Amino acid sequence: MQQGDGVETEVTWEDQQNINAFGRLNNKFHELEDTIKAKKDMTDNLEDASNELILADDPEVRYLVGEVFTHLAVDEVEERLEALKEVNSQELESLQEEKAEVIAKMAALKKTLYGKFGDSINLEED
Amino acid sequence: MASTSERRGIPAAAFVKDVHDFLLQYDGNPGTCLTALQEKLQQYKLAEMKLLGQKRDLLAKIPDMRKCLQIVELMMHKKGNQEAMTMDFEVAEGIYAQAEFRDTETVCLWLGANVMLEYKCEEAQELLTRNLDTANKSLKSIVEDLHFLRDQMTITEVTIARVYNWDVHQRRKQRAIRPEAETAVA
């Protein structure tokens, strides 16, 4: 933002607030991306676990609870995995909705700010 | 946001309406003004680092608390079941031993400071849930503090850019009035 060409555009409190909002949203966007990635990894891991479970010969498998491996029946583990998958996919969905909202808000702010400041402001990532 | 003048000891950055008036505080010298603003920005950055550290600690602690809660919940789930449950637990790094676990009413919680206390499962669950709640709440307030801080940093950065631009603009104007000054400076 410092390579201004010296053309003076008055910055009002409202503009400042818009810039603040944009900064926050941008931050949030990156945080959301990270969380979404973690959740997607979780989805993959749960899926892998389910597939392994189908192939399992033993009627009993070791299931990690906290820091101990509990010997549980395959059926019960299956139930637990399904429950985890359900929670995980719901969380993923709401995160993705939130991300879409953030993107929309950022686009609206970009329009306003570029409209007023033109080339004097840079809202793009490097 | 405009009304809060500080938050947890972090002073709010003042919004500058008019750069020219603002510079009068610094005897109209943009250089001193910019140095002061940069210093302020550094202070904000320091505060941000501190908060980010606290946030990281909490983010590491919360999953551990969840794990404890999961175990207690598993124990409660198995209550009344006559069959013993087999568990593999870690004795030392990479070494596991087996334990049989029967129906139990109580669980011992490590409270820290070399103290372990026996709780009823329900009480343990309540305590752990409460701790988790508290941790989540402090995380939320740290995130809010960080938001506030980010706003103050943005305001300061924008102010720096504006003072800088104002200065450039002022110099251009002067040059336009006295072109001979340019050669003198060069």
CSV table of C-alpha atoms in Angstrom, one decimal:
chain,number,residue,atom,x,y,z
A,1,MET,CA,0.0,0.0,0.0
A,2,GLN,CA,3.1,2.2,0.3
A,3,GLN,CA,3.8,2.7,-3.4
A,4,GLY,CA,1.3,5.4,-3.6
A,5,ASP,CA,1.9,7.9,-6.4
A,6,GLY,CA,1.1,10.9,-4.3
A,7,VAL,CA,-2.4,11.4,-5.6
A,8,GLU,CA,-4.3,12.4,-2.5
A,9,THR,CA,-7.6,10.5,-1.9
A,10,GLU,CA,-9.2,11.3,1.3
A,11,VAL,CA,-9.5,8.3,3.6
A,12,THR,CA,-12.6,8.4,5.8
A,13,TRP,CA,-13.3,6.4,9.0
A,14,GLU,CA,-15.7,4.4,6.9
A,15,ASP,CA,-13.0,3.5,4.4
A,16,GLN,CA,-10.7,2.6,7.3
A,17,GLN,CA,-13.4,0.3,8.7
A,18,ASN,CA,-13.8,-1.4,5.4
A,19,ILE,CA,-10.1,-1.9,5.2
A,20,ASN,CA,-10.1,-3.4,8.7
A,21,ALA,CA,-13.0,-5.7,7.8
A,22,PHE,CA,-11.1,-6.8,4.7
A,23,GLY,CA,-8.0,-7.6,6.7
A,24,ARG,CA,-10.0,-9.6,9.2
A,25,LEU,CA,-11.8,-11.6,6.5
A,26,ASN,CA,-8.5,-12.3,4.7
A,27,ASN,CA,-7.2,-13.7,8.0
A,28,LYS,CA,-10.2,-15.8,8.5
A,29,PHE,CA,-10.1,-17.1,5.0
A,30,HIS,CA,-6.6,-18.5,5.6
A,31,GLU,CA,-7.6,-20.0,8.9
A,32,LEU,CA,-10.7,-21.6,7.3
A,33,GLU,CA,-8.5,-23.1,4.5
A,34,ASP,CA,-6.3,-24.7,7.1
A,35,THR,CA,-9.2,-26.1,9.1
A,36,ILE,CA,-10.9,-27.4,6.0
A,37,LYS,CA,-7.7,-29.1,4.9
A,38,ALA,CA,-7.4,-30.8,8.3
A,39,LYS,CA,-11.0,-32.0,8.2
A,40,LYS,CA,-10.5,-33.4,4.7
A,41,ASP,CA,-7.5,-35.3,5.9
A,42,MET,CA,-9.7,-36.6,8.7
A,43,THR,CA,-12.3,-37.7,6.2
A,44,ASP,CA,-9.7,-39.7,4.2
A,45,ASN,CA,-8.3,-41.3,7.4
A,46,LEU,CA,-11.7,-42.4,8.5
A,47,GLU,CA,-12.4,-43.8,5.1
A,48,ASP,CA,-9.2,-45.7,5.2
A,49,ALA,CA,-10.0,-47.0,8.6
A,50,SER,CA,-13.4,-48.2,7.4
A,51,ASN,CA,-11.9,-50.0,4.4
A,52,GLU,CA,-9.3,-51.7,6.6
A,53,LEU,CA,-12.0,-52.8,8.9
A,54,ILE,CA,-13.8,-54.6,6.1
A,55,LEU,CA,-10.7,-56.5,5.4
A,56,ALA,CA,-10.0,-57.3,9.0
A,57,ASP,CA,-10.0,-61.1,9.8
A,58,ASP,CA,-10.1,-60.8,13.6
A,59,PRO,CA,-13.5,-60.3,15.3
A,60,GLU,CA,-11.7,-57.9,17.6
A,61,VAL,CA,-9.5,-54.9,16.6
A,62,ARG,CA,-7.6,-52.3,18.6
A,63,TYR,CA,-9.3,-49.0,18.7
A,64,LEU,CA,-7.4,-45.9,20.0
A,65,VAL,CA,-9.3,-44.0,22.7
A,66,GLY,CA,-7.2,-41.2,24.2
A,67,GLU,CA,-3.8,-42.8,24.5
A,68,VAL,CA,-4.7,-46.5,25.0
A,69,PHE,CA,-5.7,-49.1,22.5
A,70,THR,CA,-8.9,-50.7,23.5
A,71,HIS,CA,-9.8,-54.1,22.2
A,72,LEU,CA,-13.2,-53.7,20.7
A,73,ALA,CA,-15.5,-55.8,18.5
A,74,VAL,CA,-15.4,-55.0,14.8
A,75,ASP,CA,-19.1,-54.1,14.9
A,76,GLU,CA,-18.7,-51.5,17.6
A,77,VAL,CA,-15.7,-49.9,16.0
A,78,GLU,CA,-17.7,-49.7,12.8
A,79,GLU,CA,-20.5,-47.9,14.7
A,80,ARG,CA,-18.0,-45.5,16.2
A,81,LEU,CA,-16.3,-44.8,12.8
A,82,GLU,CA,-19.7,-44.1,11.2
A,83,ALA,CA,-20.6,-41.6,14.0
A,84,LEU,CA,-17.2,-39.9,13.6
A,85,LYS,CA,-17.7,-39.7,9.9
A,86,GLU,CA,-21.1,-38.1,10.3
A,87,VAL,CA,-19.8,-35.4,12.7
A,88,ASN,CA,-16.8,-34.8,10.5
A,89,SER,CA,-18.8,-34.3,7.3
A,90,GLN,CA,-21.2,-32.0,9.0
A,91,GLU,CA,-18.4,-29.8,10.3
A,92,LEU,CA,-16.8,-29.8,6.9
A,93,GLU,CA,-20.0,-28.7,5.3
A,94,SER,CA,-20.5,-25.8,7.7
A,95,LEU,CA,-16.9,-24.7,7.3
A,96,GLN,CA,-17.3,-24.7,3.5
A,97,GLU,CA,-20.4,-22.6,3.8
A,98,GLU,CA,-18.5,-20.2,6.0
A,99,LYS,CA,-15.7,-20.0,3.5
A,100,ALA,CA,-18.1,-19.2,0.7
A,101,GLU,CA,-19.6,-16.4,2.8
A,102,VAL,CA,-16.1,-15.0,3.5
A,103,ILE,CA,-15.2,-15.0,-0.2
A,104,ALA,CA,-18.5,-13.2,-1.1
A,105,LYS,CA,-17.9,-10.5,1.6
A,106,MET,CA,-14.3,-10.0,0.4
A,107,ALA,CA,-15.4,-9.6,-3.2
A,108,ALA,CA,-18.0,-7.0,-2.1
A,109,LEU,CA,-15.4,-5.1,-0.1
A,110,LYS,CA,-12.9,-5.2,-2.9
A,111,LYS,CA,-15.4,-3.7,-5.3
A,112,THR,CA,-16.1,-0.8,-2.8
A,113,LEU,CA,-12.4,-0.1,-2.0
A,114,TYR,CA,-11.1,-0.4,-5.6
A,115,GLY,CA,-14.0,1.7,-6.7
A,116,LYS,CA,-12.8,4.5,-4.4
A,117,PHE,CA,-9.0,4.2,-4.3
A,118,GLY,CA,-8.3,2.6,-7.7
A,119,ASP,CA,-4.6,1.8,-8.1
A,120,SER,CA,-3.7,3.5,-4.8
A,121,ILE,CA,-4.7,0.4,-2.9
A,122,ASN,CA,-3.6,-3.2,-3.3
A,123,LEU,CA,-5.8,-5.9,-1.9
A,124,GLU,CA,-4.2,-8.9,-3.6
A,125,GLU,CA,-2.0,-11.5,-2.1
A,126,ASP,CA,1.5,-11.7,-3.4
B,1,MET,CA,-15.1,-0.9,17.4
B,2,ALA,CA,-14.5,2.8,17.2
B,3,SER,CA,-15.8,3.3,20.7
B,4,THR,CA,-13.3,1.0,22.5
B,5,SER,CA,-10.2,2.9,23.4
B,6,GLU,CA,-8.4,-0.2,24.7
B,7,ARG,CA,-8.8,-3.9,25.2
B,8,ARG,CA,-6.8,-5.9,27.8
B,9,GLY,CA,-4.3,-3.2,28.1
B,10,ILE,CA,-3.8,-2.9,24.3
B,11,PRO,CA,-4.4,0.8,23.4
B,12,ALA,CA,-6.5,1.4,20.3
B,13,ALA,CA,-4.9,3.1,17.4
B,14,ALA,CA,-6.4,6.5,16.7
B,15,PHE,CA,-7.9,7.1,13.3
B,16,VAL,CA,-6.4,10.1,11.6
B,17,LYS,CA,-8.9,12.3,9.9
B,18,ASP,CA,-6.6,14.8,8.4
B,19,VAL,CA,-3.0,14.1,7.9
B,20,HIS,CA,-1.9,17.7,8.0
B,21,ASP,CA,-3.6,18.4,11.4
B,22,PHE,CA,-2.2,15.1,12.7
B,23,LEU,CA,1.4,16.1,11.7
B,24,LEU,CA,1.1,19.2,13.9
B,25,GLN,CA,1.7,16.9,16.8
B,26,TYR,CA,5.1,16.1,15.4
B,27,ASP,CA,5.9,19.8,14.5
B,28,GLY,CA,4.9,19.0,10.9
B,29,ASN,CA,7.8,16.6,10.5
B,30,PRO,CA,6.7,13.5,8.6
B,31,GLY,CA,9.9,11.7,9.4
B,32,THR,CA,9.5,11.8,13.2
B,33,CYS,CA,5.8,10.9,12.7
B,34,LEU,CA,6.6,7.9,10.6
B,35,THR,CA,9.3,6.7,13.1
B,36,ALA,CA,6.8,7.0,15.9
B,37,LEU,CA,4.1,5.1,14.0
B,38,GLN,CA,6.6,2.3,13.0
B,39,GLU,CA,7.5,2.0,16.7
B,40,LYS,CA,3.8,1.6,17.6
B,41,LEU,CA,3.4,-1.0,14.9
B,42,GLN,CA,6.3,-3.0,16.3
B,43,GLN,CA,4.6,-2.9,19.7
B,44,TYR,CA,1.4,-4.2,18.3
B,45,LYS,CA,3.4,-7.0,16.5
B,46,LEU,CA,5.0,-7.9,19.8
B,47,ALA,CA,1.6,-8.1,21.5
B,48,GLU,CA,0.3,-10.2,18.6
B,49,MET,CA,3.2,-12.7,18.9
B,50,LYS,CA,2.4,-13.1,22.6
B,51,LEU,CA,-1.2,-13.8,21.9
B,52,LEU,CA,-0.5,-16.1,19.1
B,53,GLY,CA,1.7,-18.1,21.5
B,54,GLN,CA,-1.1,-18.4,24.0
B,55,LYS,CA,-3.4,-19.4,21.2
B,56,ARG,CA,-1.0,-22.1,20.1
B,57,ASP,CA,-0.7,-23.5,23.7
B,58,LEU,CA,-4.4,-23.7,24.1
B,59,LEU,CA,-4.8,-25.4,20.7
B,60,ALA,CA,-2.4,-28.0,21.8
B,61,LYS,CA,-4.0,-28.5,25.2
B,62,ILE,CA,-7.6,-28.9,24.0
B,63,PRO,CA,-7.1,-32.2,22.1
B,64,ASP,CA,-5.4,-33.6,25.2
B,65,MET,CA,-8.4,-32.7,27.3
B,66,ARG,CA,-10.7,-34.3,24.8
B,67,LYS,CA,-8.7,-37.5,25.0
B,68,CYS,CA,-9.2,-37.6,28.8
B,69,LEU,CA,-12.9,-37.1,28.4
B,70,GLN,CA,-13.1,-39.8,25.7
B,71,ILE,CA,-11.6,-42.3,28.1
B,72,VAL,CA,-13.9,-41.5,30.9
B,73,GLU,CA,-16.9,-41.7,28.6
B,74,LEU,CA,-15.8,-45.1,27.4
B,75,MET,CA,-15.6,-46.3,31.0
B,76,MET,CA,-19.0,-45.0,31.7
B,77,HIS,CA,-20.3,-46.6,28.5
B,78,LYS,CA,-19.0,-50.0,29.6
B,79,LYS,CA,-20.5,-49.7,33.1
B,80,GLY,CA,-22.6,-52.6,34.1
B,81,ASN,CA,-21.0,-54.8,31.5
B,82,GLN,CA,-19.7,-57.9,33.2
B,83,GLU,CA,-17.1,-58.7,30.6
B,84,ALA,CA,-13.7,-57.3,31.1
B,85,MET,CA,-12.2,-55.1,28.5
B,86,THR,CA,-8.7,-55.5,27.3
B,87,MET,CA,-6.6,-52.5,26.7
B,88,ASP,CA,-3.0,-52.0,25.5
B,89,PHE,CA,-1.4,-49.1,27.3
B,90,GLU,CA,1.9,-47.5,26.9
B,91,VAL,CA,4.4,-48.3,29.6
B,92,ALA,CA,7.3,-46.4,28.1
B,93,GLU,CA,7.8,-45.0,24.7
B,94,GLY,CA,7.0,-47.7,22.1
B,95,ILE,CA,6.4,-50.3,24.8
B,96,TYR,CA,2.9,-51.5,25.4
B,97,ALA,CA,1.4,-53.8,28.1
B,98,GLN,CA,-2.0,-55.3,28.3
B,99,ALA,CA,-4.5,-54.6,31.0
B,100,GLU,CA,-7.9,-56.0,31.8
B,101,PHE,CA,-10.4,-53.4,32.8
B,102,ARG,CA,-13.5,-54.3,34.8
B,103,ASP,CA,-16.6,-52.5,35.7
B,104,THR,CA,-15.6,-49.5,37.8
B,105,GLU,CA,-17.3,-46.6,39.6
B,106,THR,CA,-14.3,-44.4,40.0
B,107,VAL,CA,-11.4,-43.0,38.0
B,108,CYS,CA,-8.3,-41.2,39.2
B,109,LEU,CA,-7.5,-37.8,37.7
B,110,TRP,CA,-4.0,-36.3,37.7
B,111,LEU,CA,-4.5,-32.8,38.9
B,112,GLY,CA,-0.9,-31.7,38.6
B,113,ALA,CA,1.5,-30.6,41.3
B,114,ASN,CA,2.0,-34.4,42.2
B,115,VAL,CA,-1.6,-34.8,43.2
B,116,MET,CA,-3.9,-37.5,41.9
B,117,LEU,CA,-7.5,-37.7,43.1
B,118,GLU,CA,-10.1,-40.4,42.8
B,119,TYR,CA,-13.4,-39.3,41.3
B,120,LYS,CA,-16.7,-40.9,40.6
B,121,CYS,CA,-16.9,-41.3,36.8
B,122,GLU,CA,-19.8,-38.8,36.6
B,123,GLU,CA,-17.9,-36.3,38.6
B,124,ALA,CA,-14.8,-36.8,36.6
B,125,GLN,CA,-16.8,-36.3,33.4
B,126,GLU,CA,-18.2,-33.1,34.8
B,127,LEU,CA,-14.9,-31.7,35.8
B,128,LEU,CA,-13.2,-32.5,32.5
B,129,THR,CA,-16.1,-31.1,30.6
B,130,ARG,CA,-15.9,-27.9,32.6
B,131,ASN,CA,-12.2,-27.6,32.0
B,132,LEU,CA,-12.7,-28.1,28.3
B,133,ASP,CA,-15.4,-25.4,28.3
B,134,THR,CA,-13.1,-23.0,30.1
B,135,ALA,CA,-10.3,-23.7,27.7
B,136,ASN,CA,-12.6,-23.1,24.7
B,137,LYS,CA,-13.8,-19.9,26.2
B,138,SER,CA,-10.3,-18.5,26.8
B,139,LEU,CA,-9.5,-19.5,23.2
B,140,LYS,CA,-12.5,-17.6,22.0
B,141,SER,CA,-11.5,-14.5,23.9
B,142,ILE,CA,-7.9,-14.7,22.7
B,143,VAL,CA,-9.2,-14.9,19.1
B,144,GLU,CA,-11.3,-11.8,19.8
B,145,ASP,CA,-8.2,-10.0,21.2
B,146,LEU,CA,-6.3,-10.9,18.1
B,147,HIS,CA,-9.1,-9.5,15.9
B,148,PHE,CA,-8.9,-6.2,17.8
B,149,LEU,CA,-5.2,-6.2,17.5
B,150,ARG,CA,-5.3,-6.9,13.8
B,151,ASP,CA,-7.6,-3.9,13.4
B,152,GLN,CA,-5.2,-1.6,15.3
B,153,MET,CA,-2.4,-2.8,13.1
B,154,THR,CA,-4.3,-2.2,10.0
B,155,ILE,CA,-5.2,1.3,11.1
B,156,THR,CA,-1.6,2.0,11.9
B,157,GLU,CA,-0.4,0.7,8.6
B,158,VAL,CA,-2.9,2.7,6.7
B,159,THR,CA,-1.9,5.8,8.7
B,160,ILE,CA,1.8,5.2,7.8
B,161,ALA,CA,0.9,4.9,4.1
B,162,ARG,CA,-1.2,8.0,4.3
B,163,VAL,CA,1.5,10.1,6.0
B,164,TYR,CA,4.0,8.8,3.5
B,165,ASN,CA,1.8,9.7,0.5
B,166,TRP,CA,1.0,13.1,2.0
B,167,ASP,CA,4.7,13.8,2.3
B,168,VAL,CA,5.3,12.7,-1.4
B,169,HIS,CA,2.5,14.8,-2.5
B,170,GLN,CA,3.8,17.8,-0.5
B,171,ARG,CA,7.2,17.5,-2.0
B,172,ARG,CA,5.8,17.4,-5.5
B,173,LYS,CA,3.8,20.5,-4.9
B,174,GLN,CA,6.9,22.3,-3.7
B,175,ARG,CA,8.9,21.2,-6.7
B,176,ALA,CA,6.1,22.5,-9.0
B,177,ILE,CA,6.3,25.9,-7.3
B,178,ARG,CA,10.1,26.1,-7.2
B,179,PRO,CA,11.6,24.0,-10.0
B,180,GLU,CA,15.1,25.4,-9.1
B,181,ALA,CA,14.9,23.8,-5.7
B,182,GLU,CA,15.0,20.4,-7.4
B,183,THR,CA,18.4,20.9,-8.9
B,184,ALA,CA,19.6,22.2,-5.6
B,185,VAL,CA,18.5,19.1,-3.8
B,186,ALA,CA,19.8,16.8,-6.5
